Tab-separated table of C-alpha atoms in Angstrom:
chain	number	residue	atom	x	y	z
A	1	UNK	CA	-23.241	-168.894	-146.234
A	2	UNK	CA	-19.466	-168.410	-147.815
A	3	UNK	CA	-18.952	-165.626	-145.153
A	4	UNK	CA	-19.652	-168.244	-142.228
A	5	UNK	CA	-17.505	-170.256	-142.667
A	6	UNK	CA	-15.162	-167.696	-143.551
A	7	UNK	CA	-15.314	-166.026	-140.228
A	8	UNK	CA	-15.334	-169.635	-138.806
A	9	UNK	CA	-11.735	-170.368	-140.045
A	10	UNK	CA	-10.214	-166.882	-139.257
A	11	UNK	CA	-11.406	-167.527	-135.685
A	12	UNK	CA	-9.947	-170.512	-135.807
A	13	UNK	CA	-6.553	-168.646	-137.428
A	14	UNK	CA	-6.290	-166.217	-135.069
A	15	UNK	CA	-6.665	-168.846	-131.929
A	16	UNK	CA	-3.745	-170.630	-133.573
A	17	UNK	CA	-1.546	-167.751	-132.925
A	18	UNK	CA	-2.669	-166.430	-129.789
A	19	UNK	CA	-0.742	-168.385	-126.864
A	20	UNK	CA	-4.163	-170.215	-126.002
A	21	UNK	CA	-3.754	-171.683	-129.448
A	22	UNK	CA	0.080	-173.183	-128.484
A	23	UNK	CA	-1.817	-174.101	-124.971
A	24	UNK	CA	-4.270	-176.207	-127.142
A	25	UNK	CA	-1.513	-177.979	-128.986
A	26	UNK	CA	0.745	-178.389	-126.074
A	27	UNK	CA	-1.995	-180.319	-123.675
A	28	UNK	CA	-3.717	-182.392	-126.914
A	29	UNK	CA	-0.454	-183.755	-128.309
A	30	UNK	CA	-0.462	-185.292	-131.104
A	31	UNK	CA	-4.262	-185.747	-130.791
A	32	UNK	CA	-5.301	-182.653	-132.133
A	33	UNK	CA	-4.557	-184.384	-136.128
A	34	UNK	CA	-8.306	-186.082	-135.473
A	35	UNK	CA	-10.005	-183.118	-135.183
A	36	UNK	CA	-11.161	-182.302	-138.538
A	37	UNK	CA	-10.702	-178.491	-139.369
A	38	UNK	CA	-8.486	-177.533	-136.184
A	39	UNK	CA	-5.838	-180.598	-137.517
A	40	UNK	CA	-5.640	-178.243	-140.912
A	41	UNK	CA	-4.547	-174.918	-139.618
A	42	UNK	CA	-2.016	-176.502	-137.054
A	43	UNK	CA	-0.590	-178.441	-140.550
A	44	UNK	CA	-0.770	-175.097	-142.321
A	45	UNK	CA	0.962	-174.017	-139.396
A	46	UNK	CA	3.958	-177.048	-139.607
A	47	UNK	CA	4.204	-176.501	-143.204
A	48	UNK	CA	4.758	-172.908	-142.719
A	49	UNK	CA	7.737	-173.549	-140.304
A	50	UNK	CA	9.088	-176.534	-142.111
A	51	UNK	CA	8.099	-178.717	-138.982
A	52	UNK	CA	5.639	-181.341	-140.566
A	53	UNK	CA	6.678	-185.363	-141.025
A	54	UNK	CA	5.054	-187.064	-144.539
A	55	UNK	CA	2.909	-188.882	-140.972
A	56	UNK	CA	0.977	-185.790	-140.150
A	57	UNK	CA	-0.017	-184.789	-143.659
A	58	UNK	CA	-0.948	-188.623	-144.238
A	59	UNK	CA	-3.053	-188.278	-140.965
A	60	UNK	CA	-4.565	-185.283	-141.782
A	61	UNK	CA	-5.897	-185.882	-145.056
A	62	UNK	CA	-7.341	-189.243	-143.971
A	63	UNK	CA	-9.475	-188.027	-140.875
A	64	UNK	CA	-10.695	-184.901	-143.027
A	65	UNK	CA	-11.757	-186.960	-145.708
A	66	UNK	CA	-13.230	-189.696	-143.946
A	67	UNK	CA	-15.286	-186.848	-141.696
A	68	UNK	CA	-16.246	-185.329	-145.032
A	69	UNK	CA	-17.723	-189.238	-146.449
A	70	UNK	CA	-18.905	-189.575	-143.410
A	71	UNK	CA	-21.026	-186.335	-143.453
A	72	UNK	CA	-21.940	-186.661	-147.549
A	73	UNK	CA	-23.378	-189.998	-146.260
A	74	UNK	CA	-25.559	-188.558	-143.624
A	75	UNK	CA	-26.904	-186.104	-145.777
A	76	UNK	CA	-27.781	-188.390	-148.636
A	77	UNK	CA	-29.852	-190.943	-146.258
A	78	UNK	CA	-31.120	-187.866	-144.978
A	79	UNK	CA	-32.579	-186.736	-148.261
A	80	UNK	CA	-33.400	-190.149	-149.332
A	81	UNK	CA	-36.098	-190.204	-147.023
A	82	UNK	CA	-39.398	-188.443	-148.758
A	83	UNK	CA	-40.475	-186.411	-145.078
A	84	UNK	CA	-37.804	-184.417	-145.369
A	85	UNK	CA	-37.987	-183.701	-149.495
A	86	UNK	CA	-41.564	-182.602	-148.863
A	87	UNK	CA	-41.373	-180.573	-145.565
């Protein structure tokens, strides 16, 4: 399971620094901070360079943590209900 999502994010890694990556960045603006794991390589990415504002970071962590509440949520009402315990 580990090496999914570890070949998930170097996908993701190398897209960042082909040119479609830039491409990506360039026609989603600012925009591209709300989507949850493509907002942290592009910060990775800012940090890196010394290009990030104390905004982005702020951004960032909000919109990844909320998506991770919102998902820890989901899967406890989803495993509160007994049909799916017992199937």
């Amino acid at each position: 399971r580990c090496s999914i999502i570890l070949l998930f994010l170097a996908v993701c890694s190398i897209v960042k620094m082909m040119p479609i990556g830039t491409d990506i960045m360039v026609s989603l603006g600012k925009f591209y901070i709300f989507i949850p794991i493509i907002n942290s390589i592009f910060l990775l990415d800012d940090v890196i360079q010394c290009s990030y504002s104390a905004m982005d970071i702020i951004l960032t962590l909000a919109v990844n943590l909320l998506v991770a509440f919102g998902l820890i949520f989901c899967t406890s009402r989803l495993f509160d209900n007994e049909k799916v315990m017992q199937s």
